[in-house]
């Protein structure tokens, strides 16, 4: 059984459409929307191809029309792109986002997978680093063999006792210094973290042609071209 694991698509259709990975099952760990400006085709892809999906904090915010105010960093970018995201989604897309489950337990060939966006303790919002001590506490009383998380936009695989924690990184907005789309493939309890080139300038051109403020356009272009945002103000906001 070959499982494709994707997370944090963030409306970046050129990045998502570049992923052409053979698979039997697809898990999606949420955050389909915000930042880039093609949320509709990304949602359609997930509806057709994701076997199991959970809600991310951005999916929740868009569906519930949560206003975000921020002066800098990713919180600022969330706030300025959210209204455009909602304008570009049909009512049925909003309903789809609002009905996504917060967590999901899935068994594949006798292996139990827990799917969450953030962490088992806070499925929507907790930032879960690749830290062994952090995960030892979070996995107490978690009845799963593999825990799949997103939210950090940084890929990792971590063995915690007999459990495995996998973060596939971000399809649409990596933040680990590598701008290529990031995802994971799970096969026979072995995990491969993978990267793929995509036409970054196509994503940036769509942003440049939008009514976003110039500051947001510059910041987003930097993130997409470099896989990072060089400012100290972004570290506490995801």
CSV table of C-alpha atoms in Angstrom, one decimal:
chain,number,residue,atom,x,y,z
A,1,UNK,CA,0.0,0.0,0.0
A,2,UNK,CA,1.4,3.4,-1.1
A,3,UNK,CA,0.1,6.4,0.8
A,4,UNK,CA,0.6,10.0,-0.4
A,5,UNK,CA,0.7,12.5,2.5
A,6,UNK,CA,0.1,16.2,1.7
A,7,UNK,CA,-0.4,19.2,3.9
A,8,UNK,CA,-0.5,23.0,3.9
A,9,UNK,CA,-1.5,23.5,0.2
A,10,UNK,CA,-2.5,27.1,0.8
A,11,UNK,CA,-4.2,27.7,-2.5
A,12,UNK,CA,-1.0,27.2,-4.5
A,13,UNK,CA,-2.4,25.4,-7.5
A,14,UNK,CA,0.8,25.4,-9.6
A,15,UNK,CA,2.6,23.6,-6.7
A,16,UNK,CA,-0.2,21.1,-6.1
A,17,UNK,CA,-0.7,20.3,-9.7
A,18,UNK,CA,3.0,19.5,-10.0
A,19,UNK,CA,2.6,16.5,-7.7
A,20,UNK,CA,2.3,13.4,-9.8
A,21,UNK,CA,3.0,10.7,-7.4
A,22,UNK,CA,1.5,7.2,-7.8
A,23,UNK,CA,-0.5,6.1,-4.8
A,24,UNK,CA,-3.3,4.0,-3.5
A,25,UNK,CA,-4.4,6.3,-0.7
A,26,UNK,CA,-4.1,10.0,-0.1
A,27,UNK,CA,-4.1,11.7,3.3
A,28,UNK,CA,-4.5,15.5,3.4
A,29,UNK,CA,-3.7,17.3,6.7
A,30,UNK,CA,-5.5,20.5,6.0
A,31,UNK,CA,-4.8,24.2,5.2
A,32,UNK,CA,-6.1,24.2,1.7
A,33,UNK,CA,-6.6,28.0,1.6
A,34,UNK,CA,-5.1,31.4,2.2
A,35,UNK,CA,-1.8,33.0,1.1
A,36,UNK,CA,-1.8,32.0,-2.6
A,37,UNK,CA,-4.9,32.9,-4.7
A,38,UNK,CA,-6.2,29.7,-6.4
A,39,UNK,CA,-8.2,28.1,-3.6
A,40,UNK,CA,-11.0,26.6,-5.7
A,41,UNK,CA,-8.9,24.2,-7.9
A,42,UNK,CA,-7.0,23.1,-4.8
A,43,UNK,CA,-10.2,22.2,-3.0
A,44,UNK,CA,-11.5,20.4,-6.1
A,45,UNK,CA,-8.3,18.4,-6.2
A,46,UNK,CA,-8.6,17.4,-2.6
A,47,UNK,CA,-12.3,16.5,-2.9
A,48,UNK,CA,-11.4,14.1,-5.8
A,49,UNK,CA,-8.1,12.7,-4.7
A,50,UNK,CA,-7.8,12.8,-0.9
A,51,UNK,CA,-9.1,9.6,0.7
A,52,UNK,CA,-9.0,11.1,4.1
A,53,UNK,CA,-8.7,14.8,5.1
A,54,UNK,CA,-8.7,16.9,8.3
A,55,UNK,CA,-9.3,20.6,8.8
A,56,UNK,CA,-6.5,23.1,9.2
A,57,UNK,CA,-6.7,26.4,11.1
A,58,UNK,CA,-6.8,28.3,7.8
A,59,UNK,CA,-9.7,26.2,6.5
A,60,UNK,CA,-11.5,26.9,9.7
A,61,UNK,CA,-10.8,30.6,9.6
A,62,UNK,CA,-12.0,31.0,6.0
A,63,UNK,CA,-15.1,28.9,6.5
A,64,UNK,CA,-16.0,30.8,9.7
A,65,UNK,CA,-15.0,34.2,8.3
A,66,UNK,CA,-12.5,34.8,11.1
A,67,UNK,CA,-10.9,38.2,10.7
A,68,UNK,CA,-7.2,38.3,11.3
A,69,UNK,CA,-5.3,41.5,12.2
A,70,UNK,CA,-1.5,41.5,12.0
A,71,UNK,CA,1.1,44.1,11.4
A,72,UNK,CA,3.8,41.7,10.2
A,73,UNK,CA,4.8,38.2,9.3
A,74,UNK,CA,2.4,35.4,8.3
A,75,UNK,CA,-0.4,36.8,10.5
A,76,UNK,CA,-0.4,39.9,8.3
A,77,UNK,CA,-0.4,37.8,5.2
A,78,UNK,CA,-3.3,35.7,6.5
A,79,UNK,CA,-5.3,38.8,7.2
A,80,UNK,CA,-4.8,40.5,3.8
A,81,UNK,CA,-5.3,37.3,1.7
A,82,UNK,CA,-8.4,36.0,3.5
A,83,UNK,CA,-10.9,38.3,1.9
A,84,UNK,CA,-9.7,37.5,-1.5
A,85,UNK,CA,-9.8,33.8,-0.7
A,86,UNK,CA,-13.4,34.0,0.3
A,87,UNK,CA,-14.3,36.0,-2.8
A,88,UNK,CA,-12.8,33.2,-5.0
A,89,UNK,CA,-14.8,30.4,-3.3
A,90,UNK,CA,-18.3,29.2,-4.1
A,91,UNK,CA,-20.8,28.6,-1.2
A,92,UNK,CA,-20.3,24.8,-1.6
A,93,UNK,CA,-16.6,25.2,-1.1
A,94,UNK,CA,-17.2,27.1,2.1
A,95,UNK,CA,-19.5,24.3,3.3
A,96,UNK,CA,-16.9,21.7,2.4
A,97,UNK,CA,-14.3,23.5,4.5
A,98,UNK,CA,-16.7,23.9,7.4
A,99,UNK,CA,-17.6,20.2,7.5
A,100,UNK,CA,-14.0,18.8,7.5
A,101,UNK,CA,-13.3,16.8,10.6
A,102,UNK,CA,-10.8,18.1,13.2
A,103,UNK,CA,-9.1,14.7,13.6
A,104,UNK,CA,-9.4,11.3,11.9
A,105,UNK,CA,-8.2,7.8,12.9
A,106,UNK,CA,-7.6,5.6,9.9
A,107,UNK,CA,-6.5,2.0,9.7
A,108,UNK,CA,-4.6,0.9,6.7
A,109,UNK,CA,-3.3,-2.7,6.5
A,110,UNK,CA,-3.5,-3.0,10.3
A,111,UNK,CA,-1.5,0.2,10.9
A,112,UNK,CA,-3.4,2.9,12.8
A,113,UNK,CA,-2.9,6.4,11.6
A,114,UNK,CA,-4.0,9.5,13.5
A,115,UNK,CA,-4.4,12.5,11.2
A,116,UNK,CA,-4.4,16.1,12.7
A,117,UNK,CA,-3.3,19.4,11.4
A,118,UNK,CA,-1.5,20.7,14.6
A,119,UNK,CA,-1.0,18.1,17.3
A,120,UNK,CA,-3.1,15.5,19.2
A,121,UNK,CA,-3.6,18.0,22.0
A,122,UNK,CA,-4.6,20.9,19.9
A,123,UNK,CA,-5.5,19.6,16.4
A,124,UNK,CA,-6.0,23.0,14.8
A,125,UNK,CA,-3.4,25.3,16.2
A,126,UNK,CA,-0.6,23.8,18.2
A,127,UNK,CA,2.8,24.2,16.6
A,128,UNK,CA,4.5,20.7,16.9
A,129,UNK,CA,8.3,20.8,16.3
A,130,UNK,CA,10.5,17.8,15.6
A,131,UNK,CA,11.4,17.5,19.2
A,132,UNK,CA,11.5,14.1,21.0
A,133,UNK,CA,10.6,15.4,24.4
A,134,UNK,CA,7.7,17.4,23.1
A,135,UNK,CA,6.3,14.3,21.3
A,136,UNK,CA,6.8,12.0,24.2
A,137,UNK,CA,4.3,14.1,26.2
A,138,UNK,CA,1.9,14.5,23.3
A,139,UNK,CA,1.7,10.8,22.5
A,140,UNK,CA,0.7,9.7,26.0
A,141,UNK,CA,-2.6,7.8,25.7
A,142,UNK,CA,-2.6,8.2,21.9
A,143,UNK,CA,-3.7,4.9,20.5
A,144,UNK,CA,-2.1,5.1,17.0
A,145,UNK,CA,1.0,3.7,15.4
A,146,UNK,CA,1.6,6.7,13.1
A,147,UNK,CA,0.7,10.3,13.8
A,148,UNK,CA,0.6,12.6,10.8
A,149,UNK,CA,0.7,16.3,11.3
A,150,UNK,CA,1.2,19.5,9.3
A,151,UNK,CA,1.1,23.2,10.4
A,152,UNK,CA,4.8,23.9,10.8
A,153,UNK,CA,5.5,23.9,7.0
A,154,UNK,CA,8.7,22.0,7.8
A,155,UNK,CA,9.1,18.3,7.0
A,156,UNK,CA,10.3,15.7,9.5
A,157,UNK,CA,10.0,12.1,10.5
A,158,UNK,CA,10.5,11.2,14.2
A,159,UNK,CA,10.5,7.9,16.0
A,160,UNK,CA,9.0,8.2,19.5
A,161,UNK,CA,9.2,4.8,21.1
A,162,UNK,CA,7.1,2.4,19.0
A,163,UNK,CA,5.3,5.3,17.3
A,164,UNK,CA,6.2,7.3,14.3
A,165,UNK,CA,5.4,11.0,13.8
A,166,UNK,CA,5.4,12.4,10.2
A,167,UNK,CA,5.2,15.9,9.0
A,168,UNK,CA,5.3,16.0,5.2
A,169,UNK,CA,6.1,19.7,5.1
A,170,UNK,CA,4.1,22.2,2.9
A,171,UNK,CA,3.0,21.7,-0.7
A,172,UNK,CA,2.2,25.3,-1.2
A,173,UNK,CA,4.5,27.4,1.1
A,174,UNK,CA,7.6,25.6,2.4
A,175,UNK,CA,9.4,27.5,5.2
A,176,UNK,CA,12.5,25.4,5.6
A,177,UNK,CA,14.7,27.3,3.1
A,178,UNK,CA,13.8,25.0,0.2
A,179,UNK,CA,11.1,26.5,-2.0
A,180,UNK,CA,10.2,23.2,-3.7
A,181,UNK,CA,6.8,21.7,-2.9
A,182,UNK,CA,7.2,19.2,0.0
A,183,UNK,CA,5.2,16.0,0.6
A,184,UNK,CA,5.7,12.4,1.9
A,185,UNK,CA,5.1,8.9,0.6
A,186,UNK,CA,4.5,6.1,3.1
A,187,UNK,CA,5.0,2.5,1.9
A,188,UNK,CA,5.4,-0.6,4.1
A,189,UNK,CA,6.0,1.5,7.2
A,190,UNK,CA,8.8,3.3,5.5
A,191,UNK,CA,8.6,7.1,4.9
A,192,UNK,CA,10.2,9.1,2.1
A,193,UNK,CA,10.1,12.9,2.3
A,194,UNK,CA,10.0,14.2,-1.2
A,195,UNK,CA,10.5,17.6,-3.0
A,196,UNK,CA,9.4,18.7,-6.4
A,197,UNK,CA,10.0,21.8,-8.5
A,198,UNK,CA,7.0,23.7,-9.7
A,199,UNK,CA,6.6,27.0,-11.6
A,200,UNK,CA,7.0,29.4,-8.7
A,201,UNK,CA,6.9,32.5,-10.9
A,202,UNK,CA,3.4,31.5,-12.1
A,203,UNK,CA,2.2,31.7,-8.5
A,204,UNK,CA,4.0,35.0,-7.9
A,205,UNK,CA,2.6,36.4,-11.2
A,206,UNK,CA,-1.0,35.7,-10.0
A,207,UNK,CA,-0.2,37.5,-6.7
A,208,UNK,CA,1.4,40.5,-8.5
A,209,UNK,CA,-1.7,40.8,-10.7
A,210,UNK,CA,-4.0,40.8,-7.7
A,211,UNK,CA,-5.3,43.8,-5.6
A,212,UNK,CA,-3.2,42.8,-2.6
A,213,UNK,CA,-1.1,45.6,-1.0
A,214,UNK,CA,2.5,46.0,-2.4
A,215,UNK,CA,4.0,44.9,0.9
A,216,UNK,CA,2.1,41.6,0.8
A,217,UNK,CA,3.1,41.0,-2.8
A,218,UNK,CA,6.8,41.5,-1.9
A,219,UNK,CA,6.6,39.3,1.2
A,220,UNK,CA,4.8,36.5,-0.6
A,221,UNK,CA,7.2,36.6,-3.5
A,222,UNK,CA,10.1,36.3,-1.0
A,223,UNK,CA,8.5,33.2,0.7
A,224,UNK,CA,7.8,31.5,-2.6
A,225,UNK,CA,11.2,32.1,-4.1
A,226,UNK,CA,13.3,31.3,-1.0
A,227,UNK,CA,11.2,29.0,1.1
A,228,UNK,CA,11.5,31.5,4.0
A,229,UNK,CA,10.6,35.0,5.2
A,230,UNK,CA,13.6,36.9,6.6
A,231,UNK,CA,12.1,38.7,9.5
A,232,UNK,CA,12.1,38.0,13.2
A,233,UNK,CA,8.4,38.9,13.4
A,234,UNK,CA,7.1,35.7,11.8
A,235,UNK,CA,8.5,33.1,14.3
A,236,UNK,CA,5.5,33.2,16.7
A,237,UNK,CA,2.8,33.2,14.0
A,238,UNK,CA,1.9,30.2,11.8
